Amino acid sequence: MTLDKYLEDRRGLIDAALEKVVPSEREYPETIHRAMRHSLFGGGKRIRPILTMAAAEAVEPRVNTVERAACALELVHTYSLIHDDLPALDNDDFRRGRPTCHKVFGEAMAILAGDALLTLAFQVLSDLDDVPGERRIRMVTELATGAGTVNGMIGGQVADLEAEGKQVDAAHLDYIHRSKTGALIRASVRIGAIYAAADRAQFEALSKYGTHIGLAFQIVDDILDVVGSTETLGKTAGKDAAQQKATFPALYGLEASRDQANLHLAEAVEALRPIGEPSVRLREIAGRIVTRSA
Amino acid sequence: MTLDKYLEDRRGLIDAALEKVVPSEREYPETIHRAMRHSLFGGGKRIRPILTMAAAEAVEPRVNTVERAACALELVHTYSLIHDDLPALDNDDFRRGRPTCHKVFGEAMAILAGDALLTLAFQVLSDLDDVPGERRIRMVTELATGAGTVNGMIGGQVADLEAEGKQVDAAHLDYIHRSKTGALIRASVRIGAIYAAADRAQFEALSKYGTHIGLAFQIVDDILDVVGSTETLGKTAGKDAAQQKATFPALYGLEASRDQANLHLAEAVEALRPIGEPSVRLREIAGRIVTRSA
C-alpha cells in the first residue's frame, strides 16, 4: 500500500470512529453537538490520530480498534483549534477551509464546544473497555500531561501569546515549539504505544520519535505560514508575521529553519531503528510531515 | 464534632491538597498558574469535594487521602465558573467576592485557565496511585459524564443559555437543573463512593442521594438569587431575573420552590437509610444545602 493510500485508509477508520463517539446532531442539546461536529468534520488531516494508529501498529502489527483511542487526540486537537480561533485569542475566521466555530455558532457556543470536546476526549479513553484499566489510566495521564500547562499544549499557547511582539531567544522559542504542538504529537505516539502494550525499549524509541516529529511539525508549520497561501493551508496565511509571533523563520530565517526540520526528521527516523520493519509507516509519515505543503 | 467544625476541617484538607496539585505561581508559564490559582483560591465553599470525602467516609469511615481525588471536582467546578463568567456567557465581574478571572488576567488567559483546570482534573484522577486502575478509570468516566454534553454540566449550560428570555416548561427546567448543577454534584458523591470501593447497594443509595441533593442545591441557588444580596452571595444577585433565566422561582414561585427543595432533601435523606450511621455527615450536609443563605 502506498503512503497516500495508507493515510486515506486510516483517516476513514478515524472518521468512522469519531462519527460514533461524538453525539449526533439530533441528540439534545442539539446546538452543542452541531458546533462540535462543525469543527471536527471540517476536513482535518488527522495527523495526530494517524500517528496513534501507526505507533500502535509499529508495536503490534495486528492491533485492532486502536482508532477509538486515536479519536481522543483529534478531539483534543480540535478543541484547541476552536479556542485558539476565538476573538480573544488568535481571532481567526477560517479554519480547515470553513468559517470557524464562533463565526457560525457564536462565541458562547464555541467556548462550550471546545470544553465539550476536551471532556469527551477523556471519556473516550476511559471507555476503551478492551484495554486493562492500568493501561487506560496511563493513556489518560499522557493526554492530560500533553494537553496541560507544564511543558504541555496550554503552557505552549501561553508562552506563545506572551511572546507576541517581543524579541524571544532560542530557549523560549524551543519551549513554545516543544509544548504548543510537540507535546500533543508526542502524546499521540505514546498513547498508541501504550494501547499496543509496548515494552520499555519500544516505548522509549517511540517517545523519542514523537519528540522529534513534534518539533519538525511545528517548524514546518511556521515555514508554511510564510511561504504558503490561505487557499492551500485552509487557514489564514501570514498570520504569524502579522501578529509578530515567535517563529523559527523569524528567528533563524527560512533556510536554517528547513535545515532544522530535516535534522529532526533524521533524528526521528534514527529513533525508530530498534523497532525495525513494523515502523515503516512512522518513517514515511515523518518524511511527509517535513515535505508537506499544507 | 459539629457540622461546622467538620466542614472547616475537610475544607482545610481539600485546600492543602489543591495547593499541592496545582502548579505554583513560580512555575513557568507563571501567568496561567496565577490565573488558575486566582479563581481556585478565591474562598469557595468546597461543597463538591466535601461531598466526595463524606461519601467515601460513608462507605469506609477510615478512608484516607480521598481529598486528592476530591480536588478533581473543585477543579472542574472552578473551570466552569471561569468560563461561565466570560463576557460571551454570563459576563460577570465578581465571583466568590473577588473580580472574575478575565477581569484580572484578560479573556484569553481566562479561557486557557479554565481549559487548564479541566485538563488538570483528569490528571489528578489518573495520578491516584493508591487506587487500582480499574477504579480510577471509573472515576474518570464519572467525571467526564458529569461534566459532558449529554445530561451533564455542559448540556445544562447550553439548555440554560438557550432558555434565556423564553417561556420554558417544567421538563426543560428539570433538564437544566439535573444537568447544569445536579450532574456534577451527583458525580462528586459517586466518585467518593468509587474511591472507597462501595458495593453495588451502597453505590446505588449514594447515587440516589447525589441526584436529590443536586436538584435541591440548584433550586436553593435559584431562590438565593432572588432573595439574597450580592454581598452575602459573593456574586451578583438578581442576575437570573435580569437575564430572564429559566429558574424554579420564575416558573413555580418562591414558596413552591422551597417546598420542592425540602422534598428533595427528604428523598436524599431517605436514600441514605441503608447506609445508616456512617452517612450522618451526608445527611447533615443535605440539610445545610437547603438551609444555607449563600
PDB file of N, CA and C in Angstrom, chain B residues 98-169:
ATOM      1  N   ARG B  98     -14.571  38.292  44.647  1.00  0.00           N
ATOM      2  CA  ARG B  98     -13.422  38.979  44.042  1.00  0.00           C
ATOM      3  C   ARG B  98     -13.663  39.147  42.544  1.00  0.00           C
ATOM      4  N   PRO B  99     -12.861  39.982  41.905  1.00  0.00           N
ATOM      5  CA  PRO B  99     -13.016  40.167  40.459  1.00  0.00           C
ATOM      6  C   PRO B  99     -12.827  38.819  39.751  1.00  0.00           C
ATOM      7  N   THR B 100     -13.603  38.587  38.702  1.00  0.00           N
ATOM      8  CA  THR B 100     -13.512  37.314  37.979  1.00  0.00           C
ATOM      9  C   THR B 100     -12.178  37.208  37.230  1.00  0.00           C
ATOM     10  N   CYS B 101     -11.863  35.989  36.822  1.00  0.00           N
ATOM     11  CA  CYS B 101     -10.565  35.689  36.204  1.00  0.00           C
ATOM     12  C   CYS B 101     -10.275  36.598  35.006  1.00  0.00           C
ATOM     13  N   HIS B 102     -11.266  36.760  34.116  1.00  0.00           N
ATOM     14  CA  HIS B 102     -10.992  37.563  32.914  1.00  0.00           C
ATOM     15  C   HIS B 102     -10.845  39.042  33.235  1.00  0.00           C
ATOM     16  N   LYS B 103     -11.437  39.502  34.344  1.00  0.00           N
ATOM     17  CA  LYS B 103     -11.265  40.898  34.733  1.00  0.00           C
ATOM     18  C   LYS B 103      -9.819  41.162  35.144  1.00  0.00           C
ATOM     19  N   VAL B 104      -9.200  40.159  35.758  1.00  0.00           N
ATOM     20  CA  VAL B 104      -7.831  40.335  36.246  1.00  0.00           C
ATOM     21  C   VAL B 104      -6.792  39.968  35.180  1.00  0.00           C
ATOM     22  N   PHE B 105      -7.035  38.854  34.460  1.00  0.00           N
ATOM     23  CA  PHE B 105      -5.997  38.327  33.559  1.00  0.00           C
ATOM     24  C   PHE B 105      -6.334  38.487  32.075  1.00  0.00           C
ATOM     25  N   GLY B 106      -7.491  39.016  31.767  1.00  0.00           N
ATOM     26  CA  GLY B 106      -7.895  39.146  30.371  1.00  0.00           C
ATOM     27  C   GLY B 106      -8.605  37.886  29.897  1.00  0.00           C
ATOM     28  N   GLU B 107      -9.347  38.025  28.807  1.00  0.00           N
ATOM     29  CA  GLU B 107     -10.177  36.916  28.327  1.00  0.00           C
ATOM     30  C   GLU B 107      -9.376  35.720  27.845  1.00  0.00           C
ATOM     31  N   ALA B 108      -8.297  35.994  27.103  1.00  0.00           N
ATOM     32  CA  ALA B 108      -7.506  34.885  26.551  1.00  0.00           C
ATOM     33  C   ALA B 108      -7.003  33.994  27.681  1.00  0.00           C
ATOM     34  N   MET B 109      -6.434  34.622  28.706  1.00  0.00           N
ATOM     35  CA  MET B 109      -5.867  33.839  29.802  1.00  0.00           C
ATOM     36  C   MET B 109      -6.972  33.126  30.593  1.00  0.00           C
ATOM     37  N   ALA B 110      -8.136  33.752  30.712  1.00  0.00           N
ATOM     38  CA  ALA B 110      -9.238  33.123  31.445  1.00  0.00           C
ATOM     39  C   ALA B 110      -9.738  31.881  30.702  1.00  0.00           C
ATOM     40  N   ILE B 111      -9.817  31.968  29.385  1.00  0.00           N
ATOM     41  CA  ILE B 111     -10.236  30.797  28.609  1.00  0.00           C
ATOM     42  C   ILE B 111      -9.233  29.662  28.822  1.00  0.00           C
ATOM     43  N   LEU B 112      -7.936  29.990  28.716  1.00  0.00           N
ATOM     44  CA  LEU B 112      -6.899  28.963  28.879  1.00  0.00           C
ATOM     45  C   LEU B 112      -6.835  28.444  30.316  1.00  0.00           C
ATOM     46  N   ALA B 113      -7.073  29.311  31.298  1.00  0.00           N
ATOM     47  CA  ALA B 113      -7.049  28.868  32.704  1.00  0.00           C
ATOM     48  C   ALA B 113      -8.175  27.868  32.953  1.00  0.00           C
ATOM     49  N   GLY B 114      -9.349  28.124  32.373  1.00  0.00           N
ATOM     50  CA  GLY B 114     -10.452  27.171  32.503  1.00  0.00           C
ATOM     51  C   GLY B 114     -10.085  25.841  31.859  1.00  0.00           C
ATOM     52  N   ASP B 115      -9.559  25.916  30.638  1.00  0.00           N
ATOM     53  CA  ASP B 115      -9.127  24.708  29.927  1.00  0.00           C
ATOM     54  C   ASP B 115      -8.114  23.924  30.774  1.00  0.00           C
ATOM     55  N   ALA B 116      -7.194  24.657  31.386  1.00  0.00           N
ATOM     56  CA  ALA B 116      -6.115  24.030  32.156  1.00  0.00           C
ATOM     57  C   ALA B 116      -6.657  23.334  33.408  1.00  0.00           C
ATOM     58  N   LEU B 117      -7.637  23.956  34.072  1.00  0.00           N
ATOM     59  CA  LEU B 117      -8.203  23.340  35.279  1.00  0.00           C
ATOM     60  C   LEU B 117      -8.958  22.060  34.925  1.00  0.00           C
ATOM     61  N   LEU B 118      -9.679  22.094  33.803  1.00  0.00           N
ATOM     62  CA  LEU B 118     -10.401  20.899  33.360  1.00  0.00           C
ATOM     63  C   LEU B 118      -9.422  19.766  33.046  1.00  0.00           C
ATOM     64  N   THR B 119      -8.364  20.097  32.334  1.00  0.00           N
ATOM     65  CA  THR B 119      -7.341  19.110  31.983  1.00  0.00           C
ATOM     66  C   THR B 119      -6.689  18.534  33.243  1.00  0.00           C
ATOM     67  N   LEU B 120      -6.363  19.425  34.176  1.00  0.00           N
ATOM     68  CA  LEU B 120      -5.703  19.014  35.415  1.00  0.00           C
ATOM     69  C   LEU B 120      -6.594  18.078  36.237  1.00  0.00           C
ATOM     70  N   ALA B 121      -7.899  18.298  36.188  1.00  0.00           N
ATOM     71  CA  ALA B 121      -8.817  17.444  36.950  1.00  0.00           C
ATOM     72  C   ALA B 121      -8.649  15.978  36.556  1.00  0.00           C
ATOM     73  N   PHE B 122      -8.522  15.735  35.262  1.00  0.00           N
ATOM     74  CA  PHE B 122      -8.364  14.351  34.805  1.00  0.00           C
ATOM     75  C   PHE B 122      -6.975  13.820  35.165  1.00  0.00           C
ATOM     76  N   GLN B 123      -5.993  14.695  35.125  1.00  0.00           N
ATOM     77  CA  GLN B 123      -4.653  14.275  35.515  1.00  0.00           C
ATOM     78  C   GLN B 123      -4.632  13.866  36.988  1.00  0.00           C
ATOM     79  N   VAL B 124      -5.318  14.632  37.819  1.00  0.00           N
ATOM     80  CA  VAL B 124      -5.368  14.336  39.258  1.00  0.00           C
ATOM     81  C   VAL B 124      -5.968  12.954  39.505  1.00  0.00           C
ATOM     82  N   LEU B 125      -7.048  12.645  38.820  1.00  0.00           N
ATOM     83  CA  LEU B 125      -7.658  11.315  38.999  1.00  0.00           C
ATOM     84  C   LEU B 125      -6.727  10.216  38.490  1.00  0.00           C
ATOM     85  N   SER B 126      -6.093  10.464  37.361  1.00  0.00           N
ATOM     86  CA  SER B 126      -5.236   9.411  36.802  1.00  0.00           C
ATOM     87  C   SER B 126      -3.983   9.207  37.656  1.00  0.00           C
ATOM     88  N   ASP B 127      -3.614  10.223  38.430  1.00  0.00           N
ATOM     89  CA  ASP B 127      -2.411  10.136  39.282  1.00  0.00           C
ATOM     90  C   ASP B 127      -2.634   9.465  40.634  1.00  0.00           C
ATOM     91  N   LEU B 128      -3.852   9.054  40.945  1.00  0.00           N
ATOM     92  CA  LEU B 128      -4.145   8.490  42.286  1.00  0.00           C
ATOM     93  C   LEU B 128      -3.553   7.090  42.408  1.00  0.00           C
ATOM     94  N   ASP B 129      -2.258   7.027  42.645  1.00  0.00           N
ATOM     95  CA  ASP B 129      -1.587   5.729  42.509  1.00  0.00           C
ATOM     96  C   ASP B 129      -1.890   4.731  43.628  1.00  0.00           C
ATOM     97  N   ASP B 130      -2.653   5.151  44.650  1.00  0.00           N
ATOM     98  CA  ASP B 130      -3.049   4.174  45.666  1.00  0.00           C
ATOM     99  C   ASP B 130      -4.411   3.536  45.365  1.00  0.00           C
ATOM    100  N   VAL B 131      -4.975   3.871  44.203  1.00  0.00           N
ATOM    101  CA  VAL B 131      -6.270   3.290  43.800  1.00  0.00           C
ATOM    102  C   VAL B 131      -6.024   2.423  42.555  1.00  0.00           C
ATOM    103  N   PRO B 132      -6.544   1.195  42.516  1.00  0.00           N
ATOM    104  CA  PRO B 132      -6.333   0.351  41.338  1.00  0.00           C
ATOM    105  C   PRO B 132      -6.833   1.039  40.060  1.00  0.00           C
ATOM    106  N   GLY B 133      -6.162   0.755  38.930  1.00  0.00           N
ATOM    107  CA  GLY B 133      -6.506   1.375  37.658  1.00  0.00           C
ATOM    108  C   GLY B 133      -7.974   1.264  37.289  1.00  0.00           C
ATOM    109  N   GLU B 134      -8.565   0.103  37.540  1.00  0.00           N
ATOM    110  CA  GLU B 134      -9.968  -0.085  37.141  1.00  0.00           C
ATOM    111  C   GLU B 134     -10.885   0.925  37.853  1.00  0.00           C
ATOM    112  N   ARG B 135     -10.601   1.162  39.141  1.00  0.00           N
ATOM    113  CA  ARG B 135     -11.436   2.127  39.866  1.00  0.00           C
ATOM    114  C   ARG B 135     -11.124   3.557  39.456  1.00  0.00           C
ATOM    115  N   ARG B 136      -9.842   3.840  39.172  1.00  0.00           N
ATOM    116  CA  ARG B 136      -9.511   5.193  38.699  1.00  0.00           C
ATOM    117  C   ARG B 136     -10.237   5.493  37.395  1.00  0.00           C
ATOM    118  N   ILE B 137     -10.290   4.481  36.523  1.00  0.00           N
ATOM    119  CA  ILE B 137     -10.970   4.669  35.249  1.00  0.00           C
ATOM    120  C   ILE B 137     -12.461   4.928  35.450  1.00  0.00           C
ATOM    121  N   ARG B 138     -13.071   4.230  36.406  1.00  0.00           N
ATOM    122  CA  ARG B 138     -14.497   4.501  36.679  1.00  0.00           C
ATOM    123  C   ARG B 138     -14.691   5.940  37.148  1.00  0.00           C
ATOM    124  N   MET B 139     -13.725   6.449  37.917  1.00  0.00           N
ATOM    125  CA  MET B 139     -13.818   7.838  38.370  1.00  0.00           C
ATOM    126  C   MET B 139     -13.677   8.810  37.199  1.00  0.00           C
ATOM    127  N   VAL B 140     -12.778   8.513  36.264  1.00  0.00           N
ATOM    128  CA  VAL B 140     -12.626   9.353  35.074  1.00  0.00           C
ATOM    129  C   VAL B 140     -13.938   9.368  34.286  1.00  0.00           C
ATOM    130  N   THR B 141     -14.536   8.194  34.134  1.00  0.00           N
ATOM    131  CA  THR B 141     -15.812   8.108  33.411  1.00  0.00           C
ATOM    132  C   THR B 141     -16.879   8.967  34.096  1.00  0.00           C
ATOM    133  N   GLU B 142     -16.975   8.864  35.420  1.00  0.00           N
ATOM    134  CA  GLU B 142     -17.965   9.654  36.157  1.00  0.00           C
ATOM    135  C   GLU B 142     -17.753  11.151  35.946  1.00  0.00           C
ATOM    136  N   LEU B 143     -16.484  11.562  36.025  1.00  0.00           N
ATOM    137  CA  LEU B 143     -16.191  12.995  35.900  1.00  0.00           C
ATOM    138  C   LEU B 143     -16.515  13.488  34.489  1.00  0.00           C
ATOM    139  N   ALA B 144     -16.097  12.715  33.490  1.00  0.00           N
ATOM    140  CA  ALA B 144     -16.337  13.126  32.102  1.00  0.00           C
ATOM    141  C   ALA B 144     -17.835  13.145  31.790  1.00  0.00           C
ATOM    142  N   THR B 145     -18.564  12.174  32.311  1.00  0.00           N
ATOM    143  CA  THR B 145     -20.006  12.134  32.066  1.00  0.00           C
ATOM    144  C   THR B 145     -20.702  13.294  32.781  1.00  0.00           C
ATOM    145  N   GLY B 146     -20.350  13.502  34.031  1.00  0.00           N
ATOM    146  CA  GLY B 146     -20.981  14.568  34.814  1.00  0.00           C
ATOM    147  C   GLY B 146     -20.700  15.951  34.240  1.00  0.00           C
ATOM    148  N   ALA B 147     -19.545  16.096  33.582  1.00  0.00           N
ATOM    149  CA  ALA B 147     -19.158  17.397  33.034  1.00  0.00           C
ATOM    150  C   ALA B 147     -19.519  17.542  31.559  1.00  0.00           C
ATOM    151  N   GLY B 148     -20.071  16.501  30.942  1.00  0.00           N
ATOM    152  CA  GLY B 148     -20.248  16.460  29.485  1.00  0.00           C
ATOM    153  C   GLY B 148     -21.523  17.082  28.942  1.00  0.00           C
ATOM    154  N   THR B 149     -21.822  16.743  27.693  1.00  0.00           N
ATOM    155  CA  THR B 149     -22.949  17.396  27.000  1.00  0.00           C
ATOM    156  C   THR B 149     -24.266  16.633  27.111  1.00  0.00           C
ATOM    157  N   VAL B 150     -24.180  15.315  27.314  1.00  0.00           N
ATOM    158  CA  VAL B 150     -25.417  14.524  27.341  1.00  0.00           C
ATOM    159  C   VAL B 150     -25.819  14.306  28.801  1.00  0.00           C
ATOM    160  N   ASN B 151     -26.797  15.056  29.268  1.00  0.00           N
ATOM    161  CA  ASN B 151     -27.219  15.015  30.673  1.00  0.00           C
ATOM    162  C   ASN B 151     -26.112  15.426  31.641  1.00  0.00           C
ATOM    163  N   GLY B 152     -25.091  16.134  31.160  1.00  0.00           N
ATOM    164  CA  GLY B 152     -24.014  16.608  32.022  1.00  0.00           C
ATOM    165  C   GLY B 152     -23.984  18.132  32.073  1.00  0.00           C
ATOM    166  N   MET B 153     -22.963  18.641  32.745  1.00  0.00           N
ATOM    167  CA  MET B 153     -22.883  20.071  33.036  1.00  0.00           C
ATOM    168  C   MET B 153     -22.937  20.957  31.789  1.00  0.00           C
ATOM    169  N   ILE B 154     -22.169  20.605  30.760  1.00  0.00           N
ATOM    170  CA  ILE B 154     -22.173  21.459  29.557  1.00  0.00           C
ATOM    171  C   ILE B 154     -23.546  21.418  28.887  1.00  0.00           C
ATOM    172  N   GLY B 155     -24.161  20.242  28.844  1.00  0.00           N
ATOM    173  CA  GLY B 155     -25.521  20.144  28.304  1.00  0.00           C
ATOM    174  C   GLY B 155     -26.459  21.096  29.029  1.00  0.00           C
ATOM    175  N   GLY B 156     -26.345  21.125  30.368  1.00  0.00           N
ATOM    176  CA  GLY B 156     -27.192  22.011  31.168  1.00  0.00           C
ATOM    177  C   GLY B 156     -26.924  23.478  30.892  1.00  0.00           C
ATOM    178  N   GLN B 157     -25.648  23.820  30.693  1.00  0.00           N
ATOM    179  CA  GLN B 157     -25.317  25.217  30.402  1.00  0.00           C
ATOM    180  C   GLN B 157     -25.905  25.650  29.063  1.00  0.00           C
ATOM    181  N   VAL B 158     -25.828  24.741  28.081  1.00  0.00           N
ATOM    182  CA  VAL B 158     -26.381  25.056  26.761  1.00  0.00           C
ATOM    183  C   VAL B 158     -27.903  25.234  26.854  1.00  0.00           C
ATOM    184  N   ALA B 159     -28.554  24.310  27.535  1.00  0.00           N
ATOM    185  CA  ALA B 159     -30.017  24.401  27.683  1.00  0.00           C
ATOM    186  C   ALA B 159     -30.395  25.683  28.421  1.00  0.00           C
ATOM    187  N   ASP B 160     -29.573  26.057  29.396  1.00  0.00           N
ATOM    188  CA  ASP B 160     -29.788  27.269  30.175  1.00  0.00           C
ATOM    189  C   ASP B 160     -29.654  28.505  29.284  1.00  0.00           C
ATOM    190  N   LEU B 161     -28.583  28.557  28.500  1.00  0.00           N
ATOM    191  CA  LEU B 161     -28.370  29.675  27.570  1.00  0.00           C
ATOM    192  C   LEU B 161     -29.537  29.800  26.602  1.00  0.00           C
ATOM    193  N   GLU B 162     -29.960  28.656  26.087  1.00  0.00           N
ATOM    194  CA  GLU B 162     -30.998  28.683  25.052  1.00  0.00           C
ATOM    195  C   GLU B 162     -32.380  29.005  25.619  1.00  0.00           C
ATOM    196  N   ALA B 163     -32.516  28.873  26.961  1.00  0.00           N
ATOM    197  CA  ALA B 163     -33.820  29.157  27.588  1.00  0.00           C
ATOM    198  C   ALA B 163     -33.979  30.634  27.911  1.00  0.00           C
ATOM    199  N   GLU B 164     -32.856  31.391  27.867  1.00  0.00           N
ATOM    200  CA  GLU B 164     -32.920  32.802  28.260  1.00  0.00           C
ATOM    201  C   GLU B 164     -33.971  33.565  27.470  1.00  0.00           C
ATOM    202  N   GLY B 165     -34.842  34.261  28.205  1.00  0.00           N
ATOM    203  CA  GLY B 165     -35.836  35.104  27.555  1.00  0.00           C
ATOM    204  C   GLY B 165     -37.004  34.338  26.964  1.00  0.00           C
ATOM    205  N   LYS B 166     -36.982  33.000  27.139  1.00  0.00           N
ATOM    206  CA  LYS B 166     -38.080  32.194  26.593  1.00  0.00           C
ATOM    207  C   LYS B 166     -38.938  31.627  27.712  1.00  0.00           C
ATOM    208  N   GLN B 167     -40.162  31.298  27.388  1.00  0.00           N
ATOM    209  CA  GLN B 167     -41.036  30.601  28.323  1.00  0.00           C
ATOM    210  C   GLN B 167     -40.662  29.117  28.260  1.00  0.00           C
ATOM    211  N   VAL B 168     -40.131  28.555  29.334  1.00  0.00           N
ATOM    212  CA  VAL B 168     -39.786  27.130  29.284  1.00  0.00           C
ATOM    213  C   VAL B 168     -40.766  26.326  30.125  1.00  0.00           C
ATOM    214  N   ASP B 169     -40.935  25.068  29.777  1.00  0.00           N
ATOM    215  CA  ASP B 169     -41.849  24.228  30.540  1.00  0.00           C
ATOM    216  C   ASP B 169     -41.083  23.459  31.627  1.00  0.00           C
TER     217      ASP B 169
END
